[in-house]
Coordinates of C-alpha atoms and ligand atoms in Angstrom, one line a residue:
X741 CA -0.1 -0.1 -0.2
X742 CA 1.2 3.2 -0.6
X743 CA 0.5 6.1 1.8
X744 CA -1.7 7.7 0.4
X745 CA -4.2 4.5 0.6
X746 CA -3.3 3.5 4.0
X747 CA -4.6 7.4 5.5
X748 CA -7.4 6.8 3.6
X749 CA -8.0 3.5 5.6
X750 CA -6.7 4.6 9.2
X751 CA -8.7 8.3 8.6
X752 CA -11.6 6.3 8.3
X753 CA -11.6 3.9 10.7
X754 CA -10.7 7.0 12.5
X755 CA -13.9 9.2 11.4
X756 CA -16.3 5.7 12.1
X757 CA -15.0 6.2 15.9
X758 CA -15.9 9.9 15.9
X759 CA -19.3 9.3 14.4
X760 CA -19.8 6.2 16.4
X761 CA -19.2 7.8 19.6
X762 CA -23.4 9.6 18.4
X763 CA -24.5 6.3 19.0
X764 CA -25.9 5.7 22.1
X765 CA -26.1 1.8 21.8
X766 CA -22.5 2.2 21.4
X767 CA -20.7 -0.6 24.3
X768 CA -18.2 1.0 26.0
X769 CA -15.5 -1.6 26.6
X770 CA -15.2 -5.3 24.8
X771 CA -13.1 -6.5 27.5
X772 CA -10.3 -8.6 27.7
X773 CA -8.0 -10.2 30.0
X774 CA -4.3 -9.4 30.1
X775 CA -4.1 -12.8 28.0
X776 CA -5.7 -12.2 25.5
X777 CA -4.9 -9.0 24.9
X778 CA -1.6 -10.6 24.3
X779 CA -2.2 -13.4 22.1
X780 CA -4.0 -10.4 19.3
X781 CA -0.8 -8.3 19.7
X782 CA 1.3 -10.9 19.7
X783 CA 4.8 -11.1 17.5
X784 CA 5.6 -7.6 18.1
X785 CA 8.4 -5.8 17.8
X786 CA 10.9 -9.1 16.2
X787 CA 10.5 -9.4 12.6
X788 CA 8.6 -5.9 12.2
X789 CA 5.5 -6.2 10.2
X790 CA 3.8 -4.7 7.5
X791 CA 0.5 -2.4 5.8
X792 CA -1.7 -4.7 6.5
X793 CA -0.8 -5.7 10.3
X794 CA -0.1 -1.8 10.7
X795 CA -3.3 -0.7 10.0
X796 CA -4.6 -4.4 11.9
X797 CA -2.6 -2.8 15.0
X798 CA -4.7 0.4 14.9
X799 CA -7.9 -1.1 14.1
X800 CA -7.1 -3.6 17.3
X801 CA -6.7 -0.6 19.5
X802 CA -9.8 1.3 18.3
X803 CA -12.1 -2.3 19.0
X804 CA -10.5 -3.1 22.1
X805 CA -10.4 0.6 24.4
X806 CA -13.0 2.0 26.6
X807 CA -14.7 3.9 24.8
X808 CA -14.4 7.4 27.1
X809 CA -16.7 8.7 24.5
X810 CA -19.8 6.6 23.7
X811 CA -22.9 7.9 25.8
X812 CA -22.4 4.7 28.5
X813 CA -19.1 6.4 29.9
X814 CA -19.3 7.6 32.9
X815 CA -16.4 6.9 34.6
X816 CA -14.0 9.3 35.0
X817 CA -14.0 13.7 35.5
X818 CA -13.7 13.7 30.9
X819 CA -15.7 12.2 28.6
X820 CA -16.1 13.1 25.6
X821 CA -14.3 15.0 23.3
X822 CA -16.5 18.2 21.6
X823 CA -15.5 18.4 17.9
X824 CA -13.5 21.3 17.4
X825 CA -10.9 20.4 19.6
X826 CA -10.8 17.6 19.0
X827 CA -10.2 18.4 15.1
X828 CA -7.7 20.9 16.9
X829 CA -6.0 17.8 19.0
X830 CA -5.5 16.0 15.0
X831 CA -4.1 18.9 13.5
X832 CA -1.9 20.0 15.9
X833 CA 0.1 16.5 16.3
X834 CA 0.4 16.9 12.9
X835 CA 2.0 19.4 13.1
X836 CA 4.3 18.1 16.0
X837 CA 5.6 22.1 16.8
X838 CA 7.1 21.8 20.5
X839 CA 5.2 24.7 22.5
X840 CA 8.5 26.3 23.5
X841 CA 10.3 29.1 21.6
X842 CA 8.6 31.2 19.1
X843 CA 10.8 30.2 16.5
X844 CA 9.8 26.4 15.8
X845 CA 5.9 27.1 17.7
X846 CA 4.5 30.5 16.6
X847 CA 0.9 30.5 16.1
X848 CA 1.0 28.0 19.4
X849 CA 2.7 30.5 21.7
X850 CA 0.8 33.9 20.4
X851 CA -2.4 31.2 21.3
X852 CA -1.2 30.2 24.6
X853 CA -0.8 33.1 25.7
X854 CA -3.8 34.7 24.8
X855 CA -5.5 31.5 26.6
X856 CA -3.6 32.2 29.9
X857 CA -5.0 35.8 29.6
X858 CA -8.6 34.9 29.1
X859 CA -8.3 32.6 31.6
X860 CA -6.8 35.2 34.0
X861 CA -10.1 37.4 33.2
X862 CA -12.2 34.3 34.1
X863 CA -10.5 34.2 37.0
X864 CA -10.5 37.9 37.9
X865 CA -6.6 38.4 38.1
X866 CA -5.3 41.4 36.6
X867 CA -2.2 40.7 35.6
X868 CA -1.0 36.7 35.6
X869 CA 1.6 34.8 34.5
X870 CA 0.6 31.3 33.7
X871 CA 1.4 28.1 31.5
X872 CA -0.4 24.9 30.3
X873 CA 1.4 22.1 31.5
X874 CA 0.3 18.6 32.1
X875 CA -2.3 17.9 33.9
X876 CA -3.7 19.9 37.2
X877 CA -1.0 17.1 39.7
X878 CA 1.4 19.5 38.1
X879 CA -0.9 22.4 38.4
X880 CA -0.5 21.8 41.8
X881 CA 2.9 21.1 42.0
X882 CA 4.3 24.1 40.9
X883 CA 1.9 25.8 43.0
X884 CA 3.5 24.7 46.0
X885 CA 6.9 25.7 43.9
X886 CA 5.9 28.8 43.5
X887 CA 5.1 29.4 47.2
X888 CA 8.1 27.9 48.6
X889 CA 10.2 30.6 45.9
X890 CA 8.5 33.7 46.9
X891 CA 8.7 32.8 50.3
X892 CA 12.3 31.8 50.0
X893 CA 14.1 32.7 46.9
X894 CA 17.1 31.1 47.6
X895 CA 15.6 27.9 48.0
X896 CA 16.1 27.9 44.2
X897 CA 20.1 27.5 44.9
X898 CA 20.6 26.4 48.2
X899 CA 17.8 23.5 48.7
X900 CA 15.9 23.3 51.5
X901 CA 18.8 22.3 54.6
X902 CA 18.9 26.0 55.7
X903 CA 14.6 26.2 56.2
X904 CA 12.3 25.3 58.9
X905 CA 9.7 22.5 58.9
X906 CA 7.5 23.7 56.3
X907 CA 3.6 22.6 56.2
X908 CA 0.4 22.9 53.7
X909 CA -2.8 22.6 54.9
X910 CA -5.5 21.1 52.3
X911 CA -9.2 19.4 53.1
X912 CA -9.3 15.7 54.0
X913 CA -11.4 15.3 50.8
X914 CA -9.0 17.5 48.3
X915 CA -7.0 15.5 45.1
X916 CA -3.9 13.5 46.1
X917 CA -1.6 15.4 44.0
X918 CA -0.7 17.9 47.2
X919 CA 1.3 14.7 48.4
X920 CA 2.9 14.0 45.2
X921 CA 3.9 17.8 45.1
X922 CA 4.9 18.0 48.9
X923 CA 7.4 14.8 48.6
X924 CA 9.2 16.0 44.5
X925 CA 9.4 19.3 46.4
X926 CA 11.4 17.7 49.0
X927 CA 9.1 19.6 52.1
X928 CA 7.4 16.1 52.5
X929 CA 4.6 13.6 52.7
X930 CA 3.7 14.3 56.6
X931 CA 3.9 17.9 56.5
X932 CA 0.3 18.3 54.4
X933 CA -2.1 18.7 57.3
X934 CA -5.3 17.6 56.6
X935 CA -8.3 19.9 57.5
X936 CA -11.7 17.7 58.5
X937 CA -14.4 18.4 56.6
X938 CA -18.2 18.7 56.8
X939 CA -20.9 16.0 55.3
X940 CA -21.0 17.8 52.2
X941 CA -17.7 17.8 51.9
X942 CA -16.0 21.2 52.4
X943 CA -13.1 22.3 54.4
X944 CA -14.0 23.1 58.2
X945 CA -13.1 26.5 58.2
X946 CA -12.0 26.3 62.5
X947 CA -10.7 23.3 62.0
X948 CA -8.1 25.3 59.3
X949 CA -7.6 27.8 62.0
X950 CA -6.7 25.2 64.5
X951 CA -4.5 23.3 63.5
X952 CA -2.6 26.0 61.4
X953 CA -2.2 27.5 64.6
X954 CA -1.1 23.8 66.1
X955 CA 1.8 23.6 63.6
X956 CA 3.1 27.2 64.7
X957 CA 3.2 25.8 67.9
X958 CA 5.1 23.1 67.4
X959 CA 7.6 25.8 65.7
X960 CA 6.8 24.7 62.5
X961 CA 6.5 27.1 59.1
X962 CA 2.9 27.0 57.6
X963 CA 3.4 27.9 54.1
X964 CA 0.3 26.7 51.7
X965 CA -3.2 26.4 51.8
X966 CA -5.6 25.0 48.9
X967 CA -8.1 25.6 49.0
X968 CA -10.5 22.9 45.7
X969 CA -13.6 23.9 44.0
X970 CA -14.3 21.4 42.8
X971 CA -13.2 18.2 45.1
X972 CA -12.8 15.3 43.5
X973 CA -15.3 12.7 44.9
X974 CA -18.0 14.9 46.3
X975 CA -17.9 18.1 43.6
X976 CA -18.1 20.3 47.1
X977 CA -16.1 23.7 47.3
X978 CA -13.8 24.6 50.3
X979 CA -15.2 28.3 51.2
X980 CA -13.0 30.7 49.7
X981 CA -13.3 33.9 51.4
X982 CA -12.9 32.3 54.8
X983 CA -9.5 30.8 53.5
X984 CA -8.1 33.3 51.8
X985 CA -8.8 35.9 54.9
X986 CA -7.0 33.4 56.8
X987 CA -4.5 33.4 54.5
X988 CA -3.7 36.7 54.3
X989 CA -3.8 37.0 58.3
X990 CA -0.9 33.9 58.7
X991 CA 0.3 35.4 55.2
X992 CA 0.6 32.1 53.9
X993 CA 0.0 30.9 49.9
X994 CA -3.8 30.8 49.0
X995 CA -3.7 28.6 46.4
X996 CA -7.0 27.1 44.6
X997 CA -7.3 24.1 42.7
X998 CA -10.3 24.3 40.2
X999 CA -8.4 21.0 37.6
X1000 CA -12.2 20.4 38.3
X1001 CA -14.6 23.4 38.7
X1002 CA -12.1 25.9 37.6
X1003 CA -14.5 25.8 33.9
X1004 CA -17.5 26.6 36.2
X1005 CA -16.0 29.9 35.5
X1006 CA -17.0 29.7 32.3
X1007 CA -21.1 29.9 33.5
X1008 CA -23.0 33.2 34.5
X1009 CA -25.8 31.3 36.5
X1010 CA -22.5 29.5 39.1
X1011 CA -20.1 30.8 38.5
X1012 CA -20.6 32.3 42.5
X1013 CA -19.1 28.8 43.6
X1014 CA -16.3 30.5 42.8
X1015 CA -15.9 33.9 44.5
X1016 CA -13.8 35.0 45.8
X1017 CA -11.5 33.2 43.8
X1018 CA -10.0 36.0 42.2
X1019 CA -8.3 36.1 46.2
X1020 CA -6.0 33.5 45.5
X1021 CA -2.1 33.5 45.0
X1022 CA -2.7 31.0 42.0
X1023 CA -5.5 29.0 40.5
X1024 CA -5.4 25.2 38.9
X1025 CA -7.8 24.6 35.9
X1026 CA -8.2 21.9 33.7
X1027 CA -10.4 22.6 30.6
X1028 CA -9.9 18.5 29.6
X1029 CA -12.4 18.0 32.0
X1030 CA -15.2 19.7 32.3
X1031 CA -15.0 21.5 28.7
X1032 CA -14.3 18.2 26.9
X1033 CA -10.9 19.3 25.5
X1034 CA -8.9 16.3 24.9
X1035 CA -6.1 14.8 27.3
X1036 CA -4.2 16.9 28.1
X1037 CA -5.2 20.3 28.5
X1038 CA -4.5 22.0 31.7
X1039 CA -3.5 25.2 32.7
X1040 CA -1.2 27.2 36.2
X1041 CA -2.0 30.8 36.4
X1042 CA -0.7 33.0 39.4
X1043 CA -1.2 36.4 40.0
X1044 CA 2.8 37.5 40.8
X1045 CA 4.1 38.5 37.3
X1046 CA 8.0 37.4 37.2
X1047 CA 7.0 34.9 40.0
X1048 CA 6.7 31.6 37.4
X1049 CA 9.6 32.2 35.5
X1050 CA 11.9 32.7 38.3
X1051 CA 10.9 29.7 40.3
X1052 CA 10.9 26.9 36.9
X1053 CA 13.9 28.7 34.7
X1054 CA 17.4 28.2 34.5
X1055 CA 20.6 29.8 32.9
X1056 CA 22.1 26.8 31.3
X1057 CA 19.1 27.2 28.7
X1058 CA 20.3 29.4 26.4
X1059 CA 21.1 27.3 23.7
X1060 CA 17.4 27.1 22.8
X1061 CA 16.5 30.6 24.3
X1062 CA 18.5 32.6 22.2
X1063 CA 17.9 36.7 22.3
X1064 CA 15.7 38.1 20.7
X1065 CA 12.6 40.8 20.5
X1066 CA 10.6 38.1 21.1
X1067 CA 11.4 36.4 24.3
X1068 CA 8.2 36.7 25.6
X1069 CA 6.6 34.1 23.5
X1070 CA 10.1 31.4 23.9
X1071 CA 7.4 30.2 26.5
X1072 CA 9.4 27.5 28.1
X1073 CA 11.0 29.8 29.9
X1074 CA 7.9 29.4 32.3
X1075 CA 7.8 25.6 32.0
X1076 CA 9.3 22.6 34.0
X1077 CA 9.3 21.0 30.5
X1078 CA 11.4 21.4 27.6
X1079 CA 9.4 19.7 25.2
X1080 CA 5.7 21.1 25.0
X1081 CA 3.3 19.6 23.1
X1082 CA 0.2 22.2 21.8
X1083 CA -2.6 22.0 24.1
X1084 CA -3.5 25.2 23.7
X1085 CA -4.7 24.7 19.7
X1086 CA -7.6 22.6 20.9
X1087 CA -8.6 24.6 23.4
X1088 CA -8.3 28.1 21.6
X1089 CA -9.7 26.2 18.5
X1090 CA -13.6 25.2 20.5
X1091 CA -13.4 28.4 22.6
X1092 CA -13.8 30.7 19.7
X1093 CA -16.1 28.2 17.9
X1094 CA -18.8 28.2 20.4
X1095 CA -17.9 31.1 22.0
X1096 CA -18.1 32.8 25.7
X1097 CA -22.0 32.2 25.0
X1098 CA -21.9 28.8 23.8
X1099 CA -19.5 27.6 26.7
X1100 CA -21.8 29.0 29.3
X1101 CA -24.4 27.3 27.7
X1102 CA -23.0 23.5 27.5
X1103 CA -21.1 24.6 31.2
X1104 CA -25.7 24.8 32.4
X1105 CA -26.4 22.2 30.3
X1106 CA -24.4 19.7 32.9
X1107 CA -25.9 21.9 35.6
X1108 CA -29.1 20.8 34.2
X1109 CA -28.5 17.9 33.9
X1110 CA -27.4 16.8 36.7
X1111 CA -30.3 18.5 38.8
X1112 CA -32.4 16.1 36.1
X1113 CA -30.5 13.1 37.3
X1114 CA -30.4 14.2 40.5
X1115 CA -34.7 14.5 41.1
X1116 CA -34.5 10.7 39.1
X1117 CA -32.5 9.4 41.5
X1118 CA -34.3 10.5 44.3
X1119 CA -37.3 9.7 43.3
X1120 CA -36.9 6.2 42.9
X1121 CA -37.5 4.3 46.1
X1122 CA -34.9 1.2 44.7
X1123 CA -32.2 4.1 44.7
X1124 CA -30.5 6.3 47.2
X1125 CA -29.1 10.0 46.8
X1126 CA -25.9 9.8 49.5
X1127 CA -25.3 13.1 49.2
X1128 CA -26.9 16.2 47.9
X1129 CA -24.7 17.0 45.3
X1130 CA -23.5 20.6 45.0
X1131 CA -22.2 20.7 41.0
X1132 CA -22.3 17.6 39.2
X1133 CA -20.8 14.6 40.9
X1134 CA -23.5 12.1 42.0
X1135 CA -22.9 9.9 44.8
X1136 CA -25.3 7.3 45.0
X1137 CA -26.2 3.5 45.5
X1138 CA -28.8 0.6 44.6
X1139 CA -31.0 -0.9 47.7
X1140 CA -32.0 -4.4 47.6
X1141 CA -35.2 -6.1 48.8
X1142 CA -33.1 -8.8 49.7
X1143 CA -31.0 -9.6 52.9
X1144 CA -27.3 -8.1 51.2
X1145 CA -24.6 -6.3 52.0
X1146 CA -25.1 -3.0 49.8
X1147 CA -21.7 -2.4 49.5
X1148 CA -20.9 -6.2 47.8
X1149 CA -23.7 -5.5 46.7
X1150 CA -23.7 -2.2 44.0
X1151 CA -20.0 -3.2 43.4
X1152 CA -20.9 -6.5 42.1
X1153 CA -23.2 -4.4 39.4
X1154 CA -20.9 -1.4 39.0
X1155 CA -18.2 -4.4 38.0
X1156 CA -20.7 -6.4 36.0
X1157 CA -21.4 -3.8 33.8
X1158 CA -17.7 -2.6 33.1
X1159 CA -17.4 -6.1 31.9
X1160 CA -20.0 -6.3 29.4
X1161 CA -19.1 -3.4 28.6
X1162 CA -23.1 -1.9 28.6
X1163 CA -21.7 1.0 31.5
X1164 CA -19.2 2.2 33.1
X1165 CA -19.1 4.6 36.0
X1166 CA -16.6 4.6 39.0
X1167 CA -17.3 4.0 42.5
X1168 CA -16.4 5.7 45.6
X1169 CA -16.5 5.4 49.7
X1170 CA -19.4 8.4 50.8
X1171 CA -20.3 8.5 54.3
X1172 CA -18.5 5.3 54.7
X1173 CA -21.3 3.7 52.1
X1174 CA -20.0 2.6 48.9
X1175 CA -21.5 4.4 45.8
X1176 CA -22.1 4.8 42.0
X1177 CA -20.3 8.7 41.5
X1178 CA -21.9 9.7 38.1
X1179 CA -20.3 12.4 36.6
X1180 CA -22.6 14.6 34.5
X1181 CA -19.7 16.0 32.2
X1182 CA -20.2 15.8 28.6
X1183 CA -23.2 18.0 27.3
X1184 CA -24.3 16.2 24.5
X1185 CA -25.0 13.3 26.4
X1186 CA -28.7 13.8 27.3
X1187 CA -30.8 12.7 30.1
X1188 CA -32.2 9.5 28.1
X1189 CA -28.5 8.7 27.8
X1190 CA -28.8 8.4 31.8
X1191 CA -32.3 6.4 31.9
X1192 CA -30.2 4.1 29.9
X1193 CA -27.7 3.9 32.6
X1194 CA -30.0 3.5 35.0
X1195 CA -31.6 0.9 32.7
X1196 CA -28.0 -0.8 33.0
X1197 CA -28.3 -1.0 36.3
X1198 CA -31.7 -2.5 36.9
X1199 CA -30.8 -5.4 34.5
X1200 CA -27.7 -6.1 35.6
X1201 CA -29.2 -5.6 39.3
X1202 CA -31.6 -8.5 38.7
X1203 CA -29.5 -10.7 37.2
X1204 CA -27.7 -10.3 40.7
X1205 CA -30.6 -10.5 42.6
X1206 CA -31.7 -13.7 40.9
X1207 CA -28.4 -15.6 40.8
X1208 CA -28.8 -15.2 44.6
X1209 CA -31.9 -16.0 45.3
Ligands
PLP880 C1 -9.7 18.7 42.0 C2 -8.3 17.8 41.6 N1 -7.4 18.2 41.7 C3 -6.3 17.7 40.4 C4 -6.0 16.6 40.2 C5 -5.3 16.0 39.1 O1 -5.3 16.8 38.0 P1 -4.7 15.6 36.7 O2 -5.5 14.5 36.7 O3 -5.1 17.0 35.5 O4 -3.4 15.2 37.0 C6 -7.9 15.9 40.0 C7 -8.4 14.7 38.6 O5 -9.5 14.3 38.8 C8 -9.2 16.8 40.5 O6 -9.7 16.1 41.0

């Protein structure tokens, strides 16, 4: 086959898959055990392969992948990609630029700069520096490094040796990336102090004050407080304004982890949930979650101009960052990475396509659908809403007339649906109950798609109940 023929075949496969994602009946997964998958992809690498094997490998990859854009994929904080951003992703992969210098990625550099300004404006920062990076976890790490740099500017050259023991404060329901950040930054996992949360999963402010005072009494130096909006499991919001007051009173860095909920700023109706976010020192926002941009698309922003570059730059990079008048567009200077994908283009394209108005409507639709689904759960006796949703995470479980261990029962239903490929929905423990964590994060799904999910759930449930009788 020549290149043209290979491209025709592969692009047609990809196009079919993209179109199939609109089919409400699409299976989420054709599940195979590892041994079966190894058999399908056997005899790799040794003798090389040919064009037909190349195409077969791609077909098999598509066939046995989880269809994360299927209507019955509800498992993650991402689900489904909108068409403009998907085309943006494909285009930037074909062009394969690295967004570290203007000379190698002029349009990408301009777009990333423009998006950082636009996101800063949505947050309410008057002046901001920022960067696209490899995810919210890395954004949280960069936030911690910036805080360390601001309060201890010698740390970059001298390391932590002469510093007091620094402490970090986060909701007990915050994302696990703060432990990783504490580890990587040398501050240490044990220096992350977890603050109690209420039964909605929101930080209890009195406990924050108490824990900061306790840390000071122990001779430590509190450094960094994070408010999570929204939390990964509950979808809840820490009290931004009260946390900011405590940070200002104690001269602490105030970070907002908006990896999941940052996109709510695009909704005129719901942005109030993040009221006061402009008071923070830094903000992490993942468009690859609630804005349906393909993975990875994630931004870190700080209102402290110059600090980001001070924190992450090195002066051993003049072989790539040459002196010239457009150096402000050499974005690698603001990044921990060297090579950088152009993650900005897909977001730029989607935002341009939908406009502020369209983005507003898309986020509002998620909240409206979440309300419909919540009402549905409340009005069905076989379902139990375990926590009143604050946003678009819906934690519920199903009940049974049989005398069963409900945790095991719900997990068995979830696993049955997963292995059969009918629906994929994650689970977690809330208030000591194993619950389905149903995420309403694709505005291209309708309420009917969620009704189908409950139908699949009830089918799996009745089969399990039958087997127990
Ligand atoms: C609140 C929160 N912060 C940070 C992250 C990490 O984001 P990423 O997966 O982009 O690293 C997540 C991921 O789910 C999250 O929910």
